[in-house]
Coordinates of C-alpha atoms (C1' of nucleotides) in Angstrom, one line a residue:
Chain A
X1 CA 15.6 13.6 9.0
X2 CA 15.4 12.7 12.6
X3 CA 13.0 10.4 14.1
X4 CA 11.3 10.3 17.6
X5 CA 13.4 8.1 19.7
X6 CA 10.8 5.4 19.6
X7 CA 11.0 5.2 15.8
X8 CA 14.7 5.4 15.7
X9 CA 14.9 2.3 17.8
X10 CA 12.3 0.6 15.9
X11 CA 13.9 1.3 12.8
X12 CA 16.9 -0.7 13.9
X13 CA 14.8 -3.7 14.9
X14 CA 14.0 -6.7 13.0
X15 CA 10.8 -6.3 11.0
X16 CA 9.1 -8.8 13.2
X17 CA 10.0 -6.8 16.3
X18 CA 8.7 -3.8 14.4
X19 CA 5.5 -5.4 13.9
X20 CA 5.2 -6.7 17.5
X21 CA 5.7 -3.1 18.7
X22 CA 3.5 -1.6 16.2
X23 CA 0.9 0.6 17.5
X24 CA -1.4 -0.7 14.9
X25 CA -2.5 -3.2 17.5
X26 CA -5.4 -1.2 18.1
X27 CA -6.9 -0.8 21.4
X28 CA -4.4 -3.4 22.7
X29 CA -2.0 -1.4 25.1
X30 CA 0.9 -3.0 26.3
X31 CA 1.0 -4.6 29.8
X32 CA 4.5 -3.9 30.5
X33 CA 5.3 -0.5 31.9
X34 CA 8.7 -1.0 30.6
X35 CA 7.5 -1.5 27.2
X36 CA 8.0 1.3 24.9
X37 CA 4.5 1.5 24.1
X38 CA 3.2 1.9 27.4
X39 CA 1.8 5.2 28.4
X40 CA 4.2 5.6 31.1
X41 CA 7.2 4.6 29.1
X42 CA 9.7 7.5 28.8
X43 CA 9.6 7.2 25.0
X44 CA 6.0 7.1 25.0
X45 CA 5.9 10.2 27.0
X46 CA 7.7 12.1 24.3
X47 CA 5.3 10.9 21.9
X48 CA 2.4 12.0 24.1
X49 CA 4.0 15.4 24.3
X50 CA 3.8 15.9 20.6
X51 CA 0.2 14.7 20.9
X52 CA -0.6 17.3 23.4
X53 CA 0.8 19.9 21.3
X54 CA -1.3 18.5 18.7
X55 CA -4.5 18.4 20.6
X56 CA -3.9 21.8 22.1
X57 CA -4.2 23.3 18.7
X58 CA -7.8 23.3 18.6
X59 CA -8.4 20.7 16.2
X60 CA -5.7 21.7 13.8
X61 CA -3.4 18.7 14.1
X62 CA -0.7 20.1 11.9
X63 CA -0.4 23.7 12.2
X64 CA 1.6 23.3 15.2
X65 CA 3.6 20.4 13.7
X66 CA 4.4 22.2 10.7
X67 CA 7.0 24.3 12.3
X68 CA 7.4 27.5 10.5
X69 CA 4.6 26.9 8.3
X70 CA 1.3 28.2 9.6
X71 CA -0.5 26.2 6.9
X72 CA -2.4 23.3 8.4
X73 CA -1.8 20.2 6.4
X74 CA -5.7 19.7 6.0
X75 CA -5.7 22.5 3.6
X76 CA -4.3 21.9 0.2
X77 CA -4.2 25.7 -0.6
X78 CA -0.5 25.7 -0.2
X79 CA 0.1 22.8 -2.7
X80 CA 1.6 23.8 -6.0
X81 CA -1.0 24.0 -8.7
X82 CA -1.3 21.4 -11.2
X83 CA -3.0 21.1 -14.7
X84 CA -6.0 19.3 -13.3
X85 CA -6.5 21.8 -10.6
X86 CA -6.9 18.8 -8.3
X87 CA -5.9 20.7 -5.2
X88 CA -9.0 22.8 -5.4
X89 CA -11.0 19.8 -6.0
X90 CA -9.7 18.1 -3.0
X91 CA -10.4 21.2 -0.9
X92 CA -14.0 21.1 -2.1
X93 CA -14.5 17.7 -0.9
X94 CA -13.6 17.1 2.6
X95 CA -10.3 18.6 3.5
X96 CA -11.8 21.6 5.1
X97 CA -10.9 22.1 8.6
X98 CA -13.3 20.5 10.9
X99 CA -14.5 22.8 13.6
X100 CA -15.7 19.8 15.6
X101 CA -12.7 18.0 15.6
X102 CA -12.5 15.1 18.1
X103 CA -10.3 15.1 21.0
X104 CA -7.0 13.8 20.9
X105 CA -7.9 10.6 22.5
X106 CA -10.7 10.3 20.0
X107 CA -8.4 10.7 17.3
X108 CA -6.2 8.0 18.7
X109 CA -9.0 5.7 18.4
X110 CA -9.0 4.7 14.8
X111 CA -12.4 3.1 15.1
X112 CA -13.8 6.4 15.8
X113 CA -12.1 8.2 13.1
X114 CA -13.7 6.7 10.1
X115 CA -17.3 5.8 10.3
X116 CA -16.9 4.5 6.7
X117 CA -14.0 2.9 5.2
X118 CA -15.0 4.1 2.0
X119 CA -14.0 7.5 2.9
X120 CA -14.8 10.5 0.8
X121 CA -14.5 9.7 -2.6
X122 CA -11.4 11.0 -4.0
X123 CA -9.7 11.2 -0.7
X124 CA -10.3 7.7 -0.2
X125 CA -8.7 7.0 -3.3
X126 CA -5.9 9.3 -2.6
X127 CA -4.8 7.2 0.3
X128 CA -5.5 3.7 -0.8
X129 CA -5.2 4.2 -4.4
X130 CA -2.4 6.4 -4.5
X131 CA -0.4 3.7 -2.8
X132 CA -0.8 1.7 -6.0
X133 CA 2.7 1.1 -7.0
X134 CA 2.0 1.6 -10.6
X135 CA 1.3 5.1 -9.9
X136 CA 4.8 5.8 -9.5
X137 CA 5.2 4.7 -13.1
X138 CA 2.6 7.0 -14.0
X139 CA 2.5 8.6 -17.4
X140 CA 6.2 8.0 -17.8
X141 CA 6.0 7.3 -21.6
X142 CA 4.4 10.7 -22.2
X143 CA 6.5 12.6 -19.9
X144 CA 9.8 13.5 -21.5
X145 CA 10.7 14.9 -18.3
X146 CA 11.0 11.5 -16.8
X147 CA 13.1 10.1 -19.6
X148 CA 16.3 10.2 -17.9
X149 CA 15.2 8.7 -14.7
X150 CA 16.1 5.4 -13.7
X151 CA 14.4 2.5 -12.2
X152 CA 15.7 1.5 -8.9
X153 CA 15.0 -1.9 -7.8
X154 CA 17.5 -2.2 -5.2
X155 CA 14.9 -1.8 -2.4
X156 CA 16.2 1.5 -1.3
X157 CA 13.9 4.4 -2.2
X158 CA 16.7 6.6 -3.7
X159 CA 16.1 8.7 -6.5
X160 CA 18.8 9.7 -8.7
X161 CA 19.7 13.3 -8.9
X162 CA 22.0 12.9 -11.8
X163 CA 19.2 11.2 -13.7
X164 CA 17.3 14.5 -14.2
X165 CA 18.8 17.8 -14.4
X166 CA 15.4 19.2 -13.9
X167 CA 14.9 17.9 -10.4
X168 CA 18.2 17.7 -8.6
X169 CA 16.7 19.3 -5.7
X170 CA 13.5 19.0 -3.8
X171 CA 12.8 22.6 -2.9
X172 CA 10.4 21.7 -0.2
X173 CA 12.5 19.3 1.6
X174 CA 15.4 21.7 1.3
X175 CA 13.3 24.1 3.1
X176 CA 12.6 21.5 5.8
X177 CA 16.1 21.1 6.4
X178 CA 16.6 24.6 7.2
X179 CA 14.5 24.2 10.2
X180 CA 16.0 21.7 12.5
X181 CA 13.8 22.9 15.3
X182 CA 11.0 21.8 13.2
X183 CA 12.4 18.5 12.7
X184 CA 13.1 17.9 16.3
X185 CA 9.7 18.9 17.7
X186 CA 7.5 18.0 14.8
X187 CA 6.4 14.7 14.0
X188 CA 5.8 15.9 10.7
X189 CA 9.3 15.7 9.9
X190 CA 9.1 12.0 10.3
X191 CA 5.7 11.5 8.9
X192 CA 5.7 13.9 6.1
X193 CA 8.9 13.2 4.1
X194 CA 8.0 16.2 2.0
X195 CA 6.0 18.8 4.0
X196 CA 3.5 20.9 2.0
X197 CA 5.2 24.0 0.9
X198 CA 4.1 27.3 2.2
X199 CA 3.8 30.4 0.2
X200 CA 7.5 31.0 0.6
X201 CA 8.3 27.7 -0.7
X202 CA 6.1 27.8 -3.6
X203 CA 7.4 31.1 -4.5
X204 CA 11.0 29.7 -4.2
X205 CA 10.1 26.7 -6.2
X206 CA 8.5 28.8 -9.0
X207 CA 11.5 30.9 -9.1
X208 CA 13.8 27.9 -9.5
X209 CA 11.8 26.7 -12.2
X210 CA 11.8 30.1 -14.1
X211 CA 15.5 29.9 -13.8
X212 CA 15.6 26.4 -15.2
X213 CA 13.6 27.5 -18.2
X214 CA 10.3 26.2 -16.8
X215 CA 10.5 23.1 -18.6
X216 CA 8.3 21.4 -16.4
X217 CA 5.4 23.6 -16.6
X218 CA 1.9 23.1 -18.1
X219 CA 0.6 26.2 -19.6
X220 CA 2.7 28.2 -17.3
X221 CA 1.6 26.3 -14.2
X222 CA 4.4 24.6 -12.4
X223 CA 3.9 20.9 -12.1
X224 CA 3.7 19.2 -9.0
X225 CA 7.2 18.8 -7.5
X226 CA 6.8 15.1 -6.9
X227 CA 7.4 14.8 -10.7
X228 CA 11.0 14.7 -9.6
X229 CA 10.8 11.3 -8.6
X230 CA 12.1 8.5 -10.8
X231 CA 9.7 6.4 -12.7
X232 CA 9.8 3.3 -10.7
X233 CA 11.2 4.5 -7.5
X234 CA 8.8 5.2 -4.6
X235 CA 7.7 8.8 -4.2
X236 CA 8.7 9.1 -0.7
X237 CA 10.9 7.2 1.5
X238 CA 9.2 4.3 3.0
X239 CA 7.9 4.5 6.6
X240 CA 8.0 2.0 9.1
X241 CA 4.8 0.3 10.4
X242 CA 5.1 2.4 13.6
X243 CA 5.7 5.6 11.8
X244 CA 2.9 4.9 9.5
X245 CA 0.5 4.0 12.2
X246 CA 1.1 7.0 14.3
X247 CA 1.0 9.2 11.2
X248 CA -2.5 8.1 10.4
X249 CA -3.5 8.5 14.2
X250 CA -2.2 12.1 13.8
X251 CA -4.2 12.5 10.6
X252 CA -7.3 11.6 12.4
X253 CA -10.4 12.3 10.8
X254 CA -8.8 14.7 8.2
X255 CA -7.9 11.5 6.4
X256 CA -10.6 9.3 7.5
X257 CA -10.3 6.8 5.1
X258 CA -6.7 6.5 5.6
X259 CA -7.0 6.1 9.3
X260 CA -9.5 3.5 8.9
X261 CA -7.6 1.5 6.7
X262 CA -4.1 1.9 7.8
X263 CA -2.8 -1.4 6.4
X264 CA -4.8 -2.1 3.3
X265 CA -2.0 -2.2 1.1
X266 CA -0.8 -1.8 -2.3
X267 CA -3.0 -4.1 -4.1
X268 CA -6.3 -2.9 -2.8
X269 CA -9.6 -2.9 -4.7
X270 CA -9.7 -2.5 -8.4
X271 CA -11.4 0.9 -8.1
X272 CA -9.3 2.5 -5.5
X273 CA -5.9 1.1 -6.6
X274 CA -6.4 0.5 -10.2
X275 CA -2.8 0.7 -11.5
X276 CA -3.8 2.9 -14.3
X277 CA -5.9 5.6 -12.6
X278 CA -4.7 8.9 -13.7
X279 CA -6.9 10.6 -11.2
X280 CA -5.0 9.0 -8.5
X281 CA -1.8 9.7 -10.2
X282 CA -2.3 13.4 -10.2
X283 CA -3.4 13.2 -6.7
X284 CA -0.2 11.7 -5.8
X285 CA 1.7 14.1 -8.0
X286 CA 0.1 17.0 -6.5
X287 CA 0.3 15.9 -3.0
X288 CA 3.8 16.4 -1.4
X289 CA 2.5 14.6 1.6
X290 CA 1.6 11.4 -0.3
X291 CA 2.8 8.5 1.8
X292 CA 3.3 5.1 0.4
X293 CA 1.8 2.6 2.7
X294 CA 3.9 -0.1 3.8
X295 CA 2.7 -3.7 3.0
X296 CA 0.8 -5.2 5.6
X297 CA 3.0 -7.7 7.6
X298 CA 1.6 -10.7 9.1
X299 CA 3.2 -13.3 11.4
X300 CA 4.2 -16.6 9.9
X301 CA 1.8 -18.3 12.2
X302 CA -0.9 -16.9 14.3
X303 CA -2.0 -18.4 17.4
X304 CA -5.2 -20.4 17.5
X305 CA -7.1 -17.7 19.4
X306 CA -6.1 -15.0 17.0
X307 CA -6.7 -17.3 14.1
X308 CA -10.1 -18.1 15.1
X309 CA -10.8 -14.5 15.7
X310 CA -9.2 -13.5 12.5
X311 CA -7.2 -10.9 14.5
X312 CA -3.9 -9.8 14.3
X313 CA -1.5 -11.8 16.3
X314 CA 2.2 -11.4 17.1
X315 CA 5.1 -13.7 17.4
X316 CA 5.0 -13.7 21.3
X317 CA 3.5 -16.5 23.1
X318 CA 1.3 -15.8 24.7
X319 CA 0.7 -13.0 22.3
X320 CA -0.5 -9.5 23.0
X321 CA -4.1 -10.1 22.2
X322 CA -4.3 -13.3 24.3
X323 CA -2.8 -11.7 27.1
X324 CA -5.3 -8.8 26.9
X325 CA -8.2 -11.1 26.8
X326 CA -7.0 -13.7 29.2
X327 CA -6.4 -16.2 26.8
X328 CA -2.8 -16.8 27.5
X329 CA -3.1 -20.4 28.5
X330 CA -4.5 -21.3 25.2
X331 CA -2.2 -19.2 23.1
X332 CA -0.3 -21.7 21.0
X333 CA 0.6 -21.8 17.4
X334 CA -1.9 -23.0 15.1
X335 CA -1.0 -26.0 12.9
X336 CA -0.4 -25.5 9.3
X337 CA -1.4 -27.8 6.7
X338 CA 1.4 -29.4 4.6
X339 CA 1.3 -28.2 0.9
X340 CA 0.3 -30.7 -1.5
X341 CA 3.0 -32.0 -3.8
X342 CA 2.9 -33.4 -7.2
X343 CA 0.1 -31.2 -8.6
X344 CA 0.5 -30.5 -12.3
X345 CA 0.0 -27.1 -13.3
X346 CA 0.3 -27.0 -16.9
X347 CA 2.6 -24.7 -18.9
X348 CA 3.1 -21.2 -17.5
X349 CA 2.4 -18.2 -19.5
X350 CA 5.6 -16.9 -20.9
X351 CA 6.6 -13.4 -20.9
X352 CA 7.9 -12.1 -24.1
X353 CA 11.0 -10.2 -24.8
X354 CA 11.0 -6.4 -24.8
X355 CA 11.5 -6.3 -28.4
X356 CA 8.2 -8.2 -29.1
X357 CA 6.2 -6.1 -26.8
X358 CA 5.8 -3.1 -29.0
X359 CA 4.0 -4.8 -31.8
X360 CA 2.0 -7.0 -29.7
X361 CA 0.5 -4.5 -27.4
X362 CA 0.2 -1.5 -29.8
X363 CA -1.7 -3.6 -32.3
X364 CA -4.3 -4.8 -29.9
X365 CA -5.3 -1.7 -28.0
X366 CA -4.3 1.9 -27.5
X367 CA -4.7 1.5 -23.9
X368 CA -1.9 -0.9 -23.6
X369 CA 0.2 1.0 -26.0
X370 CA 2.2 2.5 -23.2
X371 CA 2.4 -0.6 -21.2
X372 CA 6.0 -0.9 -21.7
X373 CA 8.4 1.8 -21.4
X374 CA 10.6 2.3 -24.3
X375 CA 13.8 0.7 -23.2
X376 CA 12.4 0.1 -19.8
X377 CA 12.0 -3.1 -17.9
X378 CA 10.0 -5.7 -19.7
X379 CA 6.6 -6.3 -18.5
X380 CA 6.3 -3.4 -16.2
X381 CA 3.1 -1.4 -16.4
X382 CA 3.1 2.2 -16.9
X383 CA 0.4 4.7 -16.9
X384 CA -1.4 4.9 -20.1
X385 CA -2.7 8.4 -19.4
X386 CA -2.6 9.5 -22.9
X387 CA -4.2 6.7 -24.3
X388 CA -7.8 7.8 -23.9
X389 CA -9.5 11.2 -24.0
X390 CA -11.2 10.5 -20.7
X391 CA -8.7 8.5 -18.8
X392 CA -10.4 8.8 -15.5
X393 CA -13.6 7.2 -16.6
X394 CA -11.9 4.7 -18.7
X395 CA -9.9 3.6 -15.7
X396 CA -12.6 3.7 -13.2
X397 CA -14.7 1.2 -15.1
X398 CA -14.2 -2.4 -14.1
X399 CA -13.0 -4.5 -17.0
X400 CA -15.9 -6.7 -17.5
X401 CA -16.9 -8.3 -20.7
X402 CA -19.2 -5.7 -21.6
X403 CA -16.8 -2.8 -20.9
X404 CA -14.2 -4.5 -22.7
X405 CA -16.3 -4.5 -25.8
X406 CA -14.8 -6.2 -28.8
X407 CA -11.6 -6.7 -26.9
X408 CA -13.0 -8.8 -24.2
X409 CA -12.0 -11.8 -26.1
X410 CA -8.5 -10.9 -26.3
X411 CA -7.7 -8.9 -23.2
X412 CA -8.2 -10.0 -19.6
X413 CA -7.3 -7.4 -17.0
X414 CA -7.0 -9.2 -13.8
X415 CA -6.4 -6.6 -11.0
X416 CA -5.5 -7.6 -7.6
X417 CA -4.6 -10.6 -6.2
X418 CA -2.1 -12.6 -8.3
X419 CA -3.4 -15.7 -6.4
X420 CA -7.0 -15.3 -7.4
X421 CA -6.3 -13.8 -10.7
X422 CA -4.5 -15.9 -13.1
X423 CA -5.4 -13.4 -15.8
X424 CA -3.1 -10.9 -17.3
X425 CA -1.8 -7.8 -15.8
X426 CA -1.4 -9.2 -12.5
X427 CA 0.4 -7.8 -9.6
X428 CA 3.2 -9.5 -8.0
X429 CA 4.4 -7.6 -5.0
X430 CA 6.3 -10.4 -3.7
X431 CA 8.4 -10.8 -6.7
X432 CA 10.2 -7.7 -6.1
X433 CA 13.2 -7.2 -4.0
X434 CA 11.7 -4.1 -2.4
X435 CA 8.3 -3.6 -1.3
X436 CA 8.0 0.0 -2.8
X437 CA 8.4 -0.8 -6.4
X438 CA 6.6 -3.8 -7.2
X439 CA 6.2 -5.3 -10.6
X440 CA 3.5 -5.3 -13.0
X441 CA 3.5 -8.3 -15.2
X442 CA 1.7 -7.7 -18.3
X443 CA 0.2 -10.5 -20.0
X444 CA -2.4 -10.7 -22.7
X445 CA -4.1 -13.8 -23.0
X446 CA -4.8 -14.5 -26.5
X447 CA -2.4 -12.0 -27.7
X448 CA 1.1 -12.6 -28.9
X449 CA 2.4 -11.7 -25.4
X450 CA 1.6 -14.7 -23.7
X451 CA 0.8 -18.0 -24.9
X452 CA -1.8 -19.8 -23.0
X453 CA -2.4 -23.0 -24.7
X454 CA -4.7 -24.3 -22.0
X455 CA -6.7 -21.1 -21.9
X456 CA -5.9 -21.0 -18.1
X457 CA -7.7 -17.7 -17.7
X458 CA -11.0 -19.4 -18.5
X459 CA -11.2 -21.5 -15.4
X460 CA -10.4 -18.6 -13.2
X461 CA -13.5 -17.6 -11.4
X462 CA -11.8 -14.7 -9.6
X463 CA -12.2 -14.3 -5.9
X464 CA -15.1 -16.3 -4.8
X465 CA -15.2 -16.0 -1.1
X466 CA -13.4 -16.2 2.0
X467 CA -11.4 -19.0 3.3
X468 CA -13.6 -19.6 6.3
X469 CA -15.2 -22.9 6.6
X470 CA -12.2 -24.7 5.4
X471 CA -10.7 -25.1 2.1
X472 CA -9.2 -22.2 -0.1
X473 CA -11.9 -20.5 -2.1
X474 CA -9.0 -19.2 -4.3
X475 CA -8.3 -22.5 -5.5
X476 CA -8.7 -22.6 -9.3
X477 CA -9.5 -25.8 -10.9
X478 CA -8.5 -26.5 -14.5
Chain B
dT1 C1' -18.7 1.1 24.6
dG2 C1' -16.6 -3.1 24.3
dT3 C1' -16.4 -7.7 22.1
dT4 C1' -17.2 -11.2 18.7
dT5 C1' -18.1 -12.6 14.1
dC6 C1' -16.8 -13.1 9.5
dG7 C1' -16.4 -11.6 4.3
dG8 C1' -12.9 -11.1 1.9
dA9 C1' -8.6 -8.4 0.7
dC10 C1' -4.1 -9.3 1.4
dT11 C1' 0.4 -11.6 2.3
dA12 C1' 3.7 -15.5 2.4
dT13 C1' 5.2 -19.7 0.8
dC14 C1' 6.9 -22.9 -2.3
dA15 C1' 6.4 -26.6 -6.0
dA16 C1' 5.9 -26.5 -10.8
dT17 C1' 7.6 -24.6 -14.6
dC18 C1' 10.5 -22.0 -17.5
dT19 C1' 14.9 -20.3 -19.1
dA20 C1' 19.8 -19.3 -19.6
Chain C
dA1 C1' 20.7 -24.0 -11.4
dG2 C1' 18.4 -20.1 -10.8
dA3 C1' 14.4 -17.5 -12.0
dT4 C1' 9.6 -17.1 -12.6
dT5 C1' 4.9 -18.2 -12.2
dG6 C1' 0.9 -19.0 -9.8
dA7 C1' -1.6 -22.1 -6.7
dT8 C1' -2.0 -22.9 -2.0
dA9 C1' -2.5 -21.8 2.7
dG10 C1' -2.6 -18.6 5.6
dT11 C1' -3.2 -13.6 8.2
dC12 C1' -6.1 -10.0 9.7
dC13 C1' -8.8 -5.5 8.4
dG14 C1' -12.8 -3.6 9.1
dA15 C1' -17.7 -3.3 9.3
dA16 C1' -21.6 -5.2 11.2
dA17 C1' -23.8 -7.9 14.8
dC18 C1' -24.0 -8.6 19.3
dA19 C1' -23.3 -8.2 24.5
dT20 C1' -22.8 -5.4 28.5

DNA sequence: TGTTTCGGACTATCAATCTA
DNA sequence: AGATTGATAGTCCGAAACAT
């Protein structure tokens, strides 16, 4: 797929440069007319052309950008059906076309896009939660279709056509490729790795499935095409920061929560990104436009002004923000503490071998019985969709001592920050070589999976507050 | 409408510990 | 020695408060 020139350029840049040029530095325009982000910059002009096309479309941001498809993206009616009828559900919430859509300039302003970060229920989850990497693993054990798929930890979001004879082709992407004009003029081609199918695409896809024996149907309903993704690979190719930012700018109020939280990343709140949320899984699976959000990048060392203001800094000195607010004189790197040494930490929890996992997890709770794929990577979390009759409810509940019931003494589900949660089932995005297939380490304090001789989980109070005012609130004391 | 404040979610780093 | 773990130290999102 071809990218708009500004993105092509940024793709070749160092990630740091990408961040520096990222339009996500909201409301902080470039001061240099030669800068690619400057409104008068030639590259920016192309972008603005696309935007004019967008804004001239009477509040339908995507109908024009869809090229041959007349279906606006803010309608899920064109999406393939799914067993949970999620598309209709989504439509019933807030994906209807907004007759009072804001102007293009208003859409550009993220702060005006989303009066609430909570978004609209399921849609909010769709954006923040669906980025949960675990969802890419979703329901793998219960899906024979996925059996031959391979985990790709190389950092490249490739899926392996040879792995699954069922999904050697993405019909909708294929259709896209047949419209170079669409790719050229349409930002959608860049922002939507898999554009939503129109009726022709659906029909074509269904016909293909019929020819293939309809193995991936559920009561005759074709499953979502994103099933063709491998278990552990990202569902769509990753976007750059810049792509992502502009993507959400284009989305505007349609995806309000997404626009308001462009960077809230894979390890979001337990409720929105709970790794085992089948509801979100099906949102993801049924949404060909699902976009995996990139991890938030941060500078190694913010300047003193940005640090004080808790605002995004960049590597330049003076940084963009300081230039904007006339603080260039005082824009210097903040000092960093030296990490303490010689701090004893006690024995680490040990991860058991795959051969031991089956008996350990299955004997404790049915929820975790699918935690490890048969033959899959040890300790990787998969979606226990089939574990409970009401998976949605069960996974929407926080794991408190009360909700855990009799298991509370043996299982400790610590979602979120690995730093703040020394508990089991922690998420370690930084452990992975690629940002799009993070690892879930499964640990079961009290179970046979991990040994915690010092009962390290017990002293973990969880997130206890911000770091403001000195000291690290995340510090756990044994 | 723009700016500042700040809670807390999140990332990055790296020493301690584990394992082959 | 290299891999893994998890504590530490930081960044910065985004909502609310405040200023103009």
